[in-house]
C-alpha cells in the first residue's frame, strides 16, 4: 500500500483529525515486474544468437575459413542463428504493434472455406515434409467479420506448432464449425502434449515447456502470446486441452458479429 495523509483543521485552527488515503499499488508493482521480466527475457533471447554469430565469425577469421568443411559448418550456424534473430525481432515487432494498435483491427467479412484454401498449401507442405497427415474440415457457412491478415497468423502459428510438436507419422486436424453466434476453430494434434501444470502458462511471452526443443525447431516462445492477443482483440476466447504424449487440441471461439 502507498499511504498519503492530510490533517483536518477547523476554522479555529484546531486539529480535528487526519485523512489517510490507502492506495493499493499491488497491480502497479506487478505490471512493473512483468515489464522488467520481459526486458530481461528479450535481452537474454537476443544475446544468445548474437554471441554465437560473433564467436563463429571470429573463429573463421582467425583461420578456420581455410578449412572448407569447417567453414561450411560455421557458416551454417551463423545463418541459422541469424534466422533466429530475424524471427525474434519479427515477433517482437508484431507484439508491440498489437499492444499499440489494439483498436485498429481491419474488418472485412472472412469466408472460412476460401480463407482456409489460401493458407492450406503452406501448411500442407510443412506437414508433408514431416510425414504428418493433415485433415481439414471447414463448414461452408462459417464466416465472421474480422482482420484476415491477423487471423491468418493465428491459424499459421497454431498449425505450425501442431506440426512442430508432433513426431513423424502423426496427425494434425483443423476443423472450422459454425454455431449460432460464433465460429469455432479447432487445431488438434497427436503430438507430445503439454503437462497439465504448464497448460495455463503457455500463452505467456517466452514461456516454453522445453526451451531446448523449442529453440531447435526455431521457435521464439512468442507465437502463442501473439495468437492470444489477436483472438482477444476480436473478443474471442482460446483454450487448450492436452494429454502428455497423446496430443493437444486448441479451441478458438470467435463471435460472428463485429463487436470491436
Ligand atoms: P514456441 O516458439 O516455443 O513454439 P509458442 O508461444 O508458440 O512458442 O508456444 C509456447 C510453448 O507451448 C512451446 O514452447 C511448447 O512447449 C508449447 N506448445 C505449443 N503448442 C504445442 C503443441 N501443439 N503441442 C505441444 N506443446 C505445444
Short mmCIF file of C-alpha atoms and ligand atoms in Angstrom, two decimals:
data_model
loop_
_atom_site.label_atom_id
_atom_site.label_comp_id
_atom_site.label_asym_id
_atom_site.label_seq_id
_atom_site.Cartn_x
_atom_site.Cartn_y
_atom_site.Cartn_z
CA UNK A 1 0.00 0.00 0.00
CA UNK A 2 1.02 3.57 -0.65
CA UNK A 3 -0.34 5.87 2.11
CA UNK A 4 -0.95 9.61 1.74
CA UNK A 5 -2.06 11.62 4.82
CA UNK A 6 -3.54 15.11 5.35
CA UNK A 7 -4.57 16.87 8.60
CA UNK A 8 -8.17 18.14 9.02
CA UNK A 9 -8.12 21.59 10.71
CA UNK A 10 -11.23 23.63 11.57
CA UNK A 11 -11.74 27.43 11.35
CA UNK A 12 -10.23 27.88 14.85
CA UNK A 13 -7.06 26.14 13.70
CA UNK A 14 -7.80 23.11 15.87
CA UNK A 15 -6.73 19.72 14.59
CA UNK A 16 -9.91 17.63 14.20
CA UNK A 17 -8.44 14.56 12.63
CA UNK A 18 -6.37 13.12 9.84
CA UNK A 19 -7.40 11.79 6.44
CA UNK A 20 -5.42 8.79 5.30
CA UNK A 21 -5.67 7.52 1.72
CA UNK A 22 -4.56 3.92 1.21
CA UNK A 23 -3.67 3.29 -2.39
CA UNK A 24 -3.39 -0.36 -3.42
CA UNK A 25 -0.33 -0.50 -5.69
CA UNK A 26 -0.08 -4.29 -5.91
CA UNK A 27 -1.26 -4.25 -9.52
CA UNK A 28 1.12 -1.43 -10.48
CA UNK A 29 4.01 -3.30 -8.91
CA UNK A 30 3.01 -6.48 -10.73
CA UNK A 31 2.85 -4.69 -14.09
CA UNK A 32 6.24 -3.09 -13.40
CA UNK A 33 7.73 -6.50 -12.51
CA UNK A 34 6.28 -8.05 -15.67
CA UNK A 35 7.82 -5.26 -17.75
CA UNK A 36 11.22 -5.84 -16.10
CA UNK A 37 10.98 -9.62 -16.67
CA UNK A 38 10.05 -9.02 -20.30
CA UNK A 39 13.04 -6.74 -20.93
CA UNK A 40 15.34 -9.28 -19.20
CA UNK A 41 13.91 -12.10 -21.35
CA UNK A 42 14.27 -10.11 -24.58
CA UNK A 43 17.88 -9.23 -23.74
CA UNK A 44 18.69 -12.85 -22.98
CA UNK A 45 16.99 -14.16 -26.12
CA UNK A 46 18.88 -11.63 -28.28
CA UNK A 47 22.20 -12.20 -26.58
CA UNK A 48 22.36 -15.94 -27.22
CA UNK A 49 22.34 -15.84 -31.05
CA UNK A 50 24.49 -12.70 -31.18
CA UNK A 51 27.20 -14.34 -29.03
CA UNK A 52 27.14 -17.38 -31.26
CA UNK A 53 27.30 -15.37 -34.54
CA UNK A 54 30.20 -13.26 -33.22
CA UNK A 55 32.12 -16.29 -31.92
CA UNK A 56 31.89 -18.29 -35.15
CA UNK A 57 32.70 -15.27 -37.35
CA UNK A 58 35.82 -14.60 -35.25
CA UNK A 59 36.91 -18.24 -35.44
CA UNK A 60 36.50 -18.15 -39.23
CA UNK A 61 38.63 -15.01 -39.50
CA UNK A 62 41.29 -16.48 -37.22
CA UNK A 63 41.93 -19.23 -39.76
CA UNK A 64 39.04 -21.70 -39.80
CA UNK A 65 38.00 -20.24 -43.17
CA UNK A 66 40.91 -22.09 -44.81
CA UNK A 67 39.25 -25.41 -43.96
CA UNK A 68 36.35 -25.85 -46.36
CA UNK A 69 34.40 -28.30 -44.20
CA UNK A 70 34.71 -26.20 -41.06
CA UNK A 71 33.76 -23.05 -43.00
CA UNK A 72 30.56 -24.70 -44.25
CA UNK A 73 29.70 -25.88 -40.76
CA UNK A 74 30.32 -22.50 -39.10
CA UNK A 75 28.57 -20.51 -41.85
CA UNK A 76 25.52 -22.76 -41.49
CA UNK A 77 25.42 -22.00 -37.75
CA UNK A 78 25.77 -18.27 -38.47
CA UNK A 79 22.88 -18.46 -40.95
CA UNK A 80 20.62 -20.42 -38.56
CA UNK A 81 21.33 -18.03 -35.69
CA UNK A 82 20.66 -15.01 -37.95
CA UNK A 83 17.32 -16.54 -38.91
CA UNK A 84 16.53 -16.99 -35.22
CA UNK A 85 17.30 -13.31 -34.61
CA UNK A 86 15.14 -12.34 -37.57
CA UNK A 87 12.19 -14.42 -36.29
CA UNK A 88 12.58 -12.96 -32.81
CA UNK A 89 12.67 -9.35 -34.00
CA UNK A 90 9.68 -10.05 -36.27
CA UNK A 91 7.61 -11.49 -33.39
CA UNK A 92 8.63 -8.70 -31.00
CA UNK A 93 7.58 -6.04 -33.54
CA UNK A 94 4.32 -7.89 -34.09
CA UNK A 95 3.57 -7.93 -30.34
CA UNK A 96 4.45 -4.28 -29.98
CA UNK A 97 2.17 -3.39 -32.91
CA UNK A 98 -0.64 -5.39 -31.28
CA UNK A 99 -0.07 -3.61 -27.97
CA UNK A 100 -0.31 -0.22 -29.68
CA UNK A 101 -2.97 -0.76 -32.35
CA UNK A 102 -5.32 -2.81 -30.26
CA UNK A 103 -8.32 -0.97 -31.56
CA UNK A 104 -7.15 -0.71 -35.15
CA UNK A 105 -8.12 -4.12 -36.45
CA UNK A 106 -9.11 -4.22 -40.09
CA UNK A 107 -12.62 -5.53 -40.52
CA UNK A 108 -13.92 -7.42 -43.50
CA UNK A 109 -16.10 -10.46 -44.00
CA UNK A 110 -13.99 -13.60 -43.83
CA UNK A 111 -15.47 -16.64 -45.56
CA UNK A 112 -13.66 -19.58 -44.00
CA UNK A 113 -13.78 -22.06 -46.92
CA UNK A 114 -11.93 -19.54 -49.10
CA UNK A 115 -9.72 -18.31 -46.25
CA UNK A 116 -8.54 -21.82 -45.35
CA UNK A 117 -7.95 -22.67 -49.04
CA UNK A 118 -5.47 -19.80 -49.16
CA UNK A 119 -3.37 -20.98 -46.23
CA UNK A 120 -3.69 -24.74 -46.88
CA UNK A 121 -0.76 -25.07 -49.34
CA UNK A 122 1.75 -23.57 -46.86
CA UNK A 123 0.71 -25.99 -44.12
CA UNK A 124 0.32 -28.97 -46.45
CA UNK A 125 3.94 -28.58 -47.48
CA UNK A 126 5.15 -28.33 -43.86
CA UNK A 127 3.15 -31.43 -42.90
CA UNK A 128 4.40 -33.45 -45.88
CA UNK A 129 7.99 -32.61 -45.08
CA UNK A 130 7.47 -34.15 -41.63
CA UNK A 131 5.32 -37.07 -42.84
CA UNK A 132 2.32 -35.85 -40.89
CA UNK A 133 -1.23 -36.43 -42.12
CA UNK A 134 -3.19 -33.20 -42.33
CA UNK A 135 -7.00 -33.24 -42.27
CA UNK A 136 -9.15 -30.16 -42.74
CA UNK A 137 -12.92 -29.86 -42.38
CA UNK A 138 -14.49 -26.47 -42.91
CA UNK A 139 -18.16 -25.64 -42.51
CA UNK A 140 -19.28 -23.98 -45.79
CA UNK A 141 -21.36 -21.46 -43.80
CA UNK A 142 -18.55 -20.37 -41.47
CA UNK A 143 -17.85 -16.65 -41.70
CA UNK A 144 -17.03 -13.78 -39.36
CA UNK A 145 -16.14 -10.10 -39.59
CA UNK A 146 -12.50 -9.64 -38.65
CA UNK A 147 -8.91 -8.89 -39.63
CA UNK A 148 -7.95 -11.60 -42.11
CA UNK A 149 -4.17 -10.96 -42.05
CA UNK A 150 -4.07 -11.31 -38.30
CA UNK A 151 -6.34 -14.36 -38.24
CA UNK A 152 -4.14 -15.95 -40.87
CA UNK A 153 -1.25 -15.51 -38.46
CA UNK A 154 -3.29 -17.15 -35.67
CA UNK A 155 -4.01 -20.23 -37.77
CA UNK A 156 -0.49 -20.48 -39.15
CA UNK A 157 1.02 -20.26 -35.66
CA UNK A 158 -1.30 -22.95 -34.24
CA UNK A 159 -0.88 -25.29 -37.21
CA UNK A 160 2.86 -24.71 -37.25
CA UNK A 161 3.07 -25.65 -33.55
CA UNK A 162 0.86 -28.70 -34.07
CA UNK A 163 3.25 -29.98 -36.77
CA UNK A 164 6.33 -28.94 -34.81
CA UNK A 165 5.36 -30.73 -31.60
CA UNK A 166 4.10 -33.92 -33.31
CA UNK A 167 6.50 -36.70 -34.27
CA UNK A 168 6.60 -38.10 -37.82
CA UNK A 169 3.61 -40.27 -38.85
CA UNK A 170 1.30 -38.34 -36.53
CA UNK A 171 -1.85 -36.47 -37.45
CA UNK A 172 -2.97 -32.82 -37.37
CA UNK A 173 -6.63 -31.90 -37.78
CA UNK A 174 -8.14 -28.49 -38.42
CA UNK A 175 -11.86 -28.02 -38.11
CA UNK A 176 -13.94 -24.86 -38.55
CA UNK A 177 -17.54 -25.04 -37.38
CA UNK A 178 -20.31 -22.50 -37.48
CA UNK A 179 -22.62 -22.34 -34.44
CA UNK A 180 -25.38 -19.82 -33.76
CA UNK A 181 -23.35 -16.77 -32.68
CA UNK A 182 -19.80 -17.90 -33.25
CA UNK A 183 -17.29 -19.76 -35.35
CA UNK A 184 -15.30 -22.48 -33.56
CA UNK A 185 -11.84 -23.30 -34.83
CA UNK A 186 -10.08 -26.41 -33.54
CA UNK A 187 -6.48 -27.43 -34.17
CA UNK A 188 -5.78 -30.92 -32.84
CA UNK A 189 -2.60 -32.97 -32.97
CA UNK A 190 -1.37 -36.38 -31.84
CA UNK A 191 1.90 -34.95 -30.56
CA UNK A 192 3.94 -34.73 -27.38
CA UNK A 193 1.24 -32.92 -25.38
CA UNK A 194 1.63 -30.30 -22.66
CA UNK A 195 1.97 -31.21 -18.95
CA UNK A 196 -1.13 -30.08 -17.03
CA UNK A 197 0.80 -27.70 -14.75
CA UNK A 198 2.01 -25.73 -17.76
CA UNK A 199 -1.21 -25.53 -19.75
CA UNK A 200 -2.21 -22.18 -18.29
CA UNK A 201 1.26 -20.71 -18.82
CA UNK A 202 1.94 -21.47 -22.49
CA UNK A 203 0.27 -18.21 -23.60
CA UNK A 204 2.78 -16.12 -21.62
CA UNK A 205 5.52 -14.34 -23.52
CA UNK A 206 8.64 -16.52 -23.77
CA UNK A 207 7.19 -19.41 -21.78
CA UNK A 208 8.22 -22.80 -23.20
CA UNK A 209 7.80 -26.25 -21.76
CA UNK A 210 11.14 -27.34 -23.20
CA UNK A 211 13.40 -24.44 -24.08
CA UNK A 212 15.99 -26.51 -25.92
CA UNK A 213 13.42 -28.26 -28.11
CA UNK A 214 11.66 -25.00 -29.00
CA UNK A 215 15.00 -23.40 -29.92
CA UNK A 216 15.99 -26.36 -32.10
CA UNK A 217 12.82 -26.06 -34.10
CA UNK A 218 13.29 -22.30 -34.50
CA UNK A 219 10.59 -21.28 -32.00
CA UNK A 220 10.69 -17.82 -30.44
CA UNK A 221 8.42 -18.57 -27.48
CA UNK A 222 6.15 -15.69 -28.60
CA UNK A 223 3.81 -17.48 -31.04
CA UNK A 224 1.01 -18.30 -28.61
CA UNK A 225 1.24 -14.89 -26.89
CA UNK A 226 0.61 -13.32 -30.32
CA UNK A 227 -2.25 -15.76 -31.01
CA UNK A 228 -3.94 -14.91 -27.71
CA UNK A 229 -3.63 -11.13 -28.25
CA UNK A 230 -5.21 -11.36 -31.71
CA UNK A 231 -8.04 -13.65 -30.57
CA UNK A 232 -8.84 -11.38 -27.62
CA UNK A 233 -8.73 -8.27 -29.83
CA UNK A 234 -11.55 -9.98 -31.80
CA UNK A 235 -13.37 -10.57 -28.48
CA UNK A 236 -12.83 -14.29 -28.87
CA UNK A 237 -11.52 -16.93 -26.49
CA UNK A 238 -8.83 -19.59 -26.70
CA UNK A 239 -8.45 -22.78 -24.66
CA UNK A 240 -6.18 -25.77 -24.72
CA UNK A 241 -6.85 -29.39 -23.80
CA UNK A 242 -3.88 -31.69 -23.75
CA UNK A 243 -2.63 -35.06 -22.52
CA UNK A 244 1.06 -35.75 -22.22
CA UNK A 245 2.33 -37.99 -25.04
CA UNK A 246 -1.15 -38.17 -26.57
CA UNK A 247 -1.73 -34.79 -28.12
CA UNK A 248 -3.15 -31.29 -27.79
CA UNK A 249 -6.27 -29.50 -29.00
CA UNK A 250 -6.50 -25.72 -29.21
CA UNK A 251 -10.03 -24.31 -29.44
CA UNK A 252 -10.78 -20.79 -30.57
CA UNK A 253 -14.24 -19.26 -30.44
CA UNK A 254 -14.78 -16.07 -32.45
CA UNK A 255 -18.03 -14.07 -32.37
CA UNK A 256 -19.59 -13.76 -35.84
CA UNK A 257 -20.67 -10.15 -35.49
CA UNK A 258 -18.14 -7.35 -35.32
CA UNK A 259 -18.01 -6.04 -31.75
CA UNK A 260 -14.65 -4.28 -31.81
P1 LIG B 1 7.45 -21.67 -29.45
O1 LIG B 1 8.08 -20.72 -30.39
O2 LIG B 1 8.37 -22.12 -28.36
O3 LIG B 1 6.72 -22.79 -30.13
P2 LIG B 1 4.81 -20.75 -28.62
O4 LIG B 1 4.42 -19.49 -27.92
O5 LIG B 1 4.22 -21.00 -29.97
O6 LIG B 1 6.39 -20.76 -28.67
O7 LIG B 1 4.44 -21.97 -27.68
C1 LIG B 1 4.86 -21.95 -26.32
C2 LIG B 1 5.16 -23.36 -25.81
O8 LIG B 1 3.96 -24.12 -25.74
C3 LIG B 1 6.09 -24.17 -26.72
O9 LIG B 1 7.44 -23.92 -26.44
C4 LIG B 1 5.68 -25.60 -26.38
O10 LIG B 1 6.35 -26.02 -25.19
C5 LIG B 1 4.20 -25.49 -26.05
N1 LIG B 1 3.33 -25.86 -27.19
C6 LIG B 1 2.70 -25.03 -28.05
N2 LIG B 1 1.94 -25.71 -28.94
C7 LIG B 1 2.09 -27.03 -28.64
C8 LIG B 1 1.57 -28.25 -29.19
N3 LIG B 1 0.72 -28.25 -30.23
N4 LIG B 1 1.95 -29.42 -28.59
C9 LIG B 1 2.80 -29.43 -27.53
N5 LIG B 1 3.33 -28.31 -26.97
C10 LIG B 1 2.99 -27.11 -27.51
#
